[in-house]
mmCIF file of C-alpha atoms in Angstrom:
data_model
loop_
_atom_site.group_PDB
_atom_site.id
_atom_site.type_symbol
_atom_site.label_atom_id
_atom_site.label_comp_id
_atom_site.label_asym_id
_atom_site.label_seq_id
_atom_site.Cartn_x
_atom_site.Cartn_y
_atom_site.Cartn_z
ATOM 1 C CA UNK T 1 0.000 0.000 0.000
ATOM 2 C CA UNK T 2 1.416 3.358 -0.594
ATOM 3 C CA UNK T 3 1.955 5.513 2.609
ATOM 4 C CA UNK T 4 0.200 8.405 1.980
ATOM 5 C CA UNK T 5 -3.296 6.038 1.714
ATOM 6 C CA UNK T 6 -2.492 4.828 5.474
ATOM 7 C CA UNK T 7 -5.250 6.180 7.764
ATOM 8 C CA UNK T 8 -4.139 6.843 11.472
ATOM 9 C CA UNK T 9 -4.442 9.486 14.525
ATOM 10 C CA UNK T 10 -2.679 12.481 14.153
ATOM 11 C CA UNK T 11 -3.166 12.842 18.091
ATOM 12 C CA UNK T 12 -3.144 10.600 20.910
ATOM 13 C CA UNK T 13 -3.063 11.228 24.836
ATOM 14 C CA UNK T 14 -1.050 10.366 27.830
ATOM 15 C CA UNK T 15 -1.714 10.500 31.389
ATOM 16 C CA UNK T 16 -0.016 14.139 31.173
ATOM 17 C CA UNK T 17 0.761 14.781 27.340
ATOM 18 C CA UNK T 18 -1.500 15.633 24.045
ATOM 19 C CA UNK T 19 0.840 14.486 21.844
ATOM 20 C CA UNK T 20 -0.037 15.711 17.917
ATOM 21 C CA UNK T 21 1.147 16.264 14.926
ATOM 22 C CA UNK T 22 2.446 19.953 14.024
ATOM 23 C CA UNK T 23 -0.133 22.107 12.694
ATOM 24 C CA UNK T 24 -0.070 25.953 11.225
ATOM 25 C CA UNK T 25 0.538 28.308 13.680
ATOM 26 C CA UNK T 26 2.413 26.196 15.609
ATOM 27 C CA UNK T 27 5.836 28.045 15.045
ATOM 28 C CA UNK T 28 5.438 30.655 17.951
ATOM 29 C CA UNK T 29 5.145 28.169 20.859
ATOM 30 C CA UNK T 30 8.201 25.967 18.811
ATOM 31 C CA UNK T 31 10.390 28.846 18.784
ATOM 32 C CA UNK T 32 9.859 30.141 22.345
ATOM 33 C CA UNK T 33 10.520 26.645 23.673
ATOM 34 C CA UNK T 34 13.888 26.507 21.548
ATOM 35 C CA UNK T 35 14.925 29.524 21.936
ATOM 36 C CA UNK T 36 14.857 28.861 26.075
ATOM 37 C CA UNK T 37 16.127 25.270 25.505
ATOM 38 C CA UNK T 38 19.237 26.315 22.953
ATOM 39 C CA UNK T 39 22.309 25.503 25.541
ATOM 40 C CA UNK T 40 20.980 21.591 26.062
ATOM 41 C CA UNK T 41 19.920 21.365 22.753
ATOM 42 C CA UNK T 42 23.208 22.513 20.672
ATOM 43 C CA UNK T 43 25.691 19.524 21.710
ATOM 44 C CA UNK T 44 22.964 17.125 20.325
ATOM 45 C CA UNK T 45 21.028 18.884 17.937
ATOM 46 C CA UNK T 46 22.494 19.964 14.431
ATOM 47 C CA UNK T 47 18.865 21.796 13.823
ATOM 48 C CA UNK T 48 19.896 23.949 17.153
ATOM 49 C CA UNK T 49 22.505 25.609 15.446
ATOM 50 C CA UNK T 50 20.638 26.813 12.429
ATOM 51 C CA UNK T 51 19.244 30.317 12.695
ATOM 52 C CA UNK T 52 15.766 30.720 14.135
ATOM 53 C CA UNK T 53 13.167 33.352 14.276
ATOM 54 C CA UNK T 54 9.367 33.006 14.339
ATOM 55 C CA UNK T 55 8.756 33.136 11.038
ATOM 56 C CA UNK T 56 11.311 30.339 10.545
ATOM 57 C CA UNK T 57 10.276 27.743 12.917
ATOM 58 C CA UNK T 58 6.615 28.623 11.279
ATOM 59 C CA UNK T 59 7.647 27.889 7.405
ATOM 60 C CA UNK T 60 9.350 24.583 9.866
ATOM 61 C CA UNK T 61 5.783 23.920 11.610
ATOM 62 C CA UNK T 62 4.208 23.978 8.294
ATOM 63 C CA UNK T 63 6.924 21.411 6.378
ATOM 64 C CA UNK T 64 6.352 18.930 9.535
ATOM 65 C CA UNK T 65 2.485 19.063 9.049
ATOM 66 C CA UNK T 66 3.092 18.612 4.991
ATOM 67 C CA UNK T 67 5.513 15.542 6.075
ATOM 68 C CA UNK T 68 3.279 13.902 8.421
ATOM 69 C CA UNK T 69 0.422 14.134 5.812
ATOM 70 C CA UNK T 70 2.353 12.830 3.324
ATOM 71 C CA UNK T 71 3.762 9.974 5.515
ATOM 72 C CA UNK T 72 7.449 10.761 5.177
ATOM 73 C CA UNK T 73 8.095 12.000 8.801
ATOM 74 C CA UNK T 74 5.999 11.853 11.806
ATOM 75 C CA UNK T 75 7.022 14.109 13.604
ATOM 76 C CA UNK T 76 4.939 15.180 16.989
ATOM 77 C CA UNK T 77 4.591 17.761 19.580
ATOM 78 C CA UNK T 78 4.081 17.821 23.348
ATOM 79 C CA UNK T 79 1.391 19.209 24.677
ATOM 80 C CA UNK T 80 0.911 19.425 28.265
ATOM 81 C CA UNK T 81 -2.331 18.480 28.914
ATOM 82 C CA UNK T 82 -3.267 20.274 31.991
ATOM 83 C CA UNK T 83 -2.017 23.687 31.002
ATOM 84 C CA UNK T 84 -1.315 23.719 27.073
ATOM 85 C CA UNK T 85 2.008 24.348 27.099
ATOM 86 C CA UNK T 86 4.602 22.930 24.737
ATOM 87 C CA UNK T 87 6.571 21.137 26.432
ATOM 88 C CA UNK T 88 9.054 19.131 23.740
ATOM 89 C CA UNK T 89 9.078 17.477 20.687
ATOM 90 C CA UNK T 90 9.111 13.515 19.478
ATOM 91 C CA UNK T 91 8.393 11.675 16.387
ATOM 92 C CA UNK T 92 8.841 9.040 14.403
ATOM 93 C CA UNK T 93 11.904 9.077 11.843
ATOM 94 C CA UNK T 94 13.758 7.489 9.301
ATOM 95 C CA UNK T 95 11.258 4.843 8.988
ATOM 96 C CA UNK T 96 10.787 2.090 6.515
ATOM 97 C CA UNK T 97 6.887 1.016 5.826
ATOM 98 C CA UNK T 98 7.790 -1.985 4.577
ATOM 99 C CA UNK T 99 9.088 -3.909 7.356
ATOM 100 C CA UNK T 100 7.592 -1.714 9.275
ATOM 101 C CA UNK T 101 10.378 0.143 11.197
ATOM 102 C CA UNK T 102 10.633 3.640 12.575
ATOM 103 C CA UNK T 103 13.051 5.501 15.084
ATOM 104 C CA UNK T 104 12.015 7.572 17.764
ATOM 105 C CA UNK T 105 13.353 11.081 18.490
ATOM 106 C CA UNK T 106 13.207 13.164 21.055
ATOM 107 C CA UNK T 107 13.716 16.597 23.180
ATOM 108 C CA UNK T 108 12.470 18.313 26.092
ATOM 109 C CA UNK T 109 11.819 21.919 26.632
ATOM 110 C CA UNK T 110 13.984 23.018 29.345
ATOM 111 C CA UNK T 111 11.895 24.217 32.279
ATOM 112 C CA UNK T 112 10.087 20.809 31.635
ATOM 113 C CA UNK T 113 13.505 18.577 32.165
ATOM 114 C CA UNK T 114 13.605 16.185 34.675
ATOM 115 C CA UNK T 115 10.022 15.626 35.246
ATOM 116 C CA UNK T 116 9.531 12.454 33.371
ATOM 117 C CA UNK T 117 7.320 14.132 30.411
ATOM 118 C CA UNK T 118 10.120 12.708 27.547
ATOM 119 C CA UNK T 119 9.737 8.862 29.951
ATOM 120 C CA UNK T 120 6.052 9.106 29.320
ATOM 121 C CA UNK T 121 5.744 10.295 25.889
ATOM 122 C CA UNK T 122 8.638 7.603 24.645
ATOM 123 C CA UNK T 123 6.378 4.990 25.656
ATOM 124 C CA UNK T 124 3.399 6.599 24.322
ATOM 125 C CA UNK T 125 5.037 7.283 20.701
ATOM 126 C CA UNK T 126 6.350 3.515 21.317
ATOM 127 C CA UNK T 127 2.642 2.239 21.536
ATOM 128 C CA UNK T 128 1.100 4.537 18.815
ATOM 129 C CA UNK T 129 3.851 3.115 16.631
ATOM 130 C CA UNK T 130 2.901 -0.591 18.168
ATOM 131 C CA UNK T 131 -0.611 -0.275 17.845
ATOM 132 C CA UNK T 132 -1.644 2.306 14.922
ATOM 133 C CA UNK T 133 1.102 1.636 12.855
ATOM 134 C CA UNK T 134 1.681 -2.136 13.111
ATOM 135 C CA UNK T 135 5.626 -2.001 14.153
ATOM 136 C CA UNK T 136 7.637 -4.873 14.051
ATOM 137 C CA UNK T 137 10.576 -2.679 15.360
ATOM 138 C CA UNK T 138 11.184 0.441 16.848
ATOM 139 C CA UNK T 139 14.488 1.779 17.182
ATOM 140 C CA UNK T 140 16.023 4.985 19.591
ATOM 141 C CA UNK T 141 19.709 6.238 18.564
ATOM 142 C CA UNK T 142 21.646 8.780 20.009
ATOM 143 C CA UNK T 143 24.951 10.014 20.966
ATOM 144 C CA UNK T 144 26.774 7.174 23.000
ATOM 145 C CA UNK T 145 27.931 10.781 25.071
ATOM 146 C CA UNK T 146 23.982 11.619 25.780
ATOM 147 C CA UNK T 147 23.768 9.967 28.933
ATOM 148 C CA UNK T 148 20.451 11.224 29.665
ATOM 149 C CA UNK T 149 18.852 10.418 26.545
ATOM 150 C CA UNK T 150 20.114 6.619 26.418
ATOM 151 C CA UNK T 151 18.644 6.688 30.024
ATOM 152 C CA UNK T 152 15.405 7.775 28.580
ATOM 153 C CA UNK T 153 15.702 4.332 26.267
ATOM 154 C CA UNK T 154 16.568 2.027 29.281
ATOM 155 C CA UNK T 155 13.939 3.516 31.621
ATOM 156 C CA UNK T 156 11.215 2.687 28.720
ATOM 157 C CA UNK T 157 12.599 -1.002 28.504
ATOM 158 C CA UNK T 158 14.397 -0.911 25.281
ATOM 159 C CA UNK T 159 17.319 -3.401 24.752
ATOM 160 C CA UNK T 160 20.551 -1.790 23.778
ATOM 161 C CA UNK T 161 21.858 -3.648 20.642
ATOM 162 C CA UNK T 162 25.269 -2.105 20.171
ATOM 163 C CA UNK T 163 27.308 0.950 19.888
ATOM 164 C CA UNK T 164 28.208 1.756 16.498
ATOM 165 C CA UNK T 165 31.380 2.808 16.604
ATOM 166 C CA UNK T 166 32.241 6.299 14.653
ATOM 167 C CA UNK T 167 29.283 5.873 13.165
ATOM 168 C CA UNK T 168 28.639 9.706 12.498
ATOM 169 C CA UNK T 169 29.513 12.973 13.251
ATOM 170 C CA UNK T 170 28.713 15.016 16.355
ATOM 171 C CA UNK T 171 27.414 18.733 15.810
ATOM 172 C CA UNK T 172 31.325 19.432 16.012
ATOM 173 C CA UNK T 173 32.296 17.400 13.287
ATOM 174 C CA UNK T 174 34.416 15.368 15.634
ATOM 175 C CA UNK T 175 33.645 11.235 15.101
ATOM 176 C CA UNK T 176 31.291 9.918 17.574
ATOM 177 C CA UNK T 177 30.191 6.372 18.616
ATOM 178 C CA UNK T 178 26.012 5.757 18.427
ATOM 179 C CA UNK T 179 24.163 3.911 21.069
ATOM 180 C CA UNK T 180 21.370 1.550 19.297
ATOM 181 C CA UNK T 181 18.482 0.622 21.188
ATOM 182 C CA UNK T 182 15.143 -1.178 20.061
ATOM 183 C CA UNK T 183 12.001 -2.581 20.982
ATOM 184 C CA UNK T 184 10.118 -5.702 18.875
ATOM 185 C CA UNK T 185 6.905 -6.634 18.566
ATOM 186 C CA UNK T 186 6.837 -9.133 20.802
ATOM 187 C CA UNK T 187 8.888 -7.672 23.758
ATOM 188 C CA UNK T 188 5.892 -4.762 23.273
ATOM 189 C CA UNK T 189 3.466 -7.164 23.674
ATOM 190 C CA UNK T 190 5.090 -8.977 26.469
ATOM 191 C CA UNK T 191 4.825 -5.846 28.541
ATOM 192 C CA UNK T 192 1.386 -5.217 27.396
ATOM 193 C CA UNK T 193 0.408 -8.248 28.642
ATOM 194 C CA UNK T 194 2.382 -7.645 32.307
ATOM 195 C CA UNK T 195 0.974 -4.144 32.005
ATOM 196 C CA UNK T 196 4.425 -2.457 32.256
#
């Protein structure tokens, strides 16, 4: 089947998060979020160090929502439910529809760190991909150096399957090693059926 005929959610909820798909008008509350967040964003994020403005991240807000329509990237914002604020960004990337695989992605705002919000919507962007999108494998890479983030992986029960060793680049152009972590089908619905 081609992508762009799949029909699924382009929202889900949480206990805490709304967690959607980018929509017009959506590049104020992005920029604000990054533009408070830039110092723990720029040693992981090669998007950090591009320039920004409000106009940018809007023409940005508008290509994600084209993507996600289009079934190319599914990328997803993090709503808190409680108060509306934005409190990060997730998504499904680099995917390939025929196995199916996809790779989850991830950031928090910064005032939002350390409160579990990135725990709980990695395991809710786990099960949408589970559930909605019929996953065989989903996968979480990052910068062996990102402690936190690989913690992130563990703390959502993903198995670490290797580091890659200079595997990329860092946002420094220096070689880096990549941790590899996934989840399969049927670990997902092992813990389903344990309710973890």
């Amino acid at each position: 089947m081609n992508p762009i005929l799949k029909d699924f959610p382009d929202q889900f909820e949480t206990e805490r998060l709304l967690i959607r798909a980018p929509r017009p008008g959506d590049g104020q509350m992005m920029y604000e979020a990054i533009v408070e967040s830039l110092a723990q964003l720029k040693p992981w994020m090669p998007w950090a160090h591009q320039e920004i403005s409000p106009e940018i991240q809007e023409g940005v807000a508008r290509r994600m929502h084209a993507k996600f329509l289009a079934r190319e990237d599914l990328a997803l914002l993090l709503i808190q439910k409680n108060s509306g604020a934005f409190v990060g960004g997730s998504g499904l990337h680099r995917f390939d529809w025929e196995v199916p695989r996809f790779e989850i992605g991830y950031w928090a705002r910064t005032k939002f760190e350390g409160q579990g919000f990135i725990t709980e919507a990695v395991n809710g962007v786990a099960n949408f991909a589970f559930e909605k999108l019929f996953a065989e494998r989903v996968e979480i890479r990052m910068d062996d150096q990102n402690t936190r983030s690989w913690r992130v992986a563990e703390r959502c029960h993903f198995k670490l399957e290797g580091v890659l060793r200079n595997d990329a680049r860092d946002v420094e152009g220096r070689l880096r090693a990549t941790r590899v972590y996934a989840m399969i089908r049927s670990e997902w619905l092992e813990r389903q059926t344990a309710g973890i």
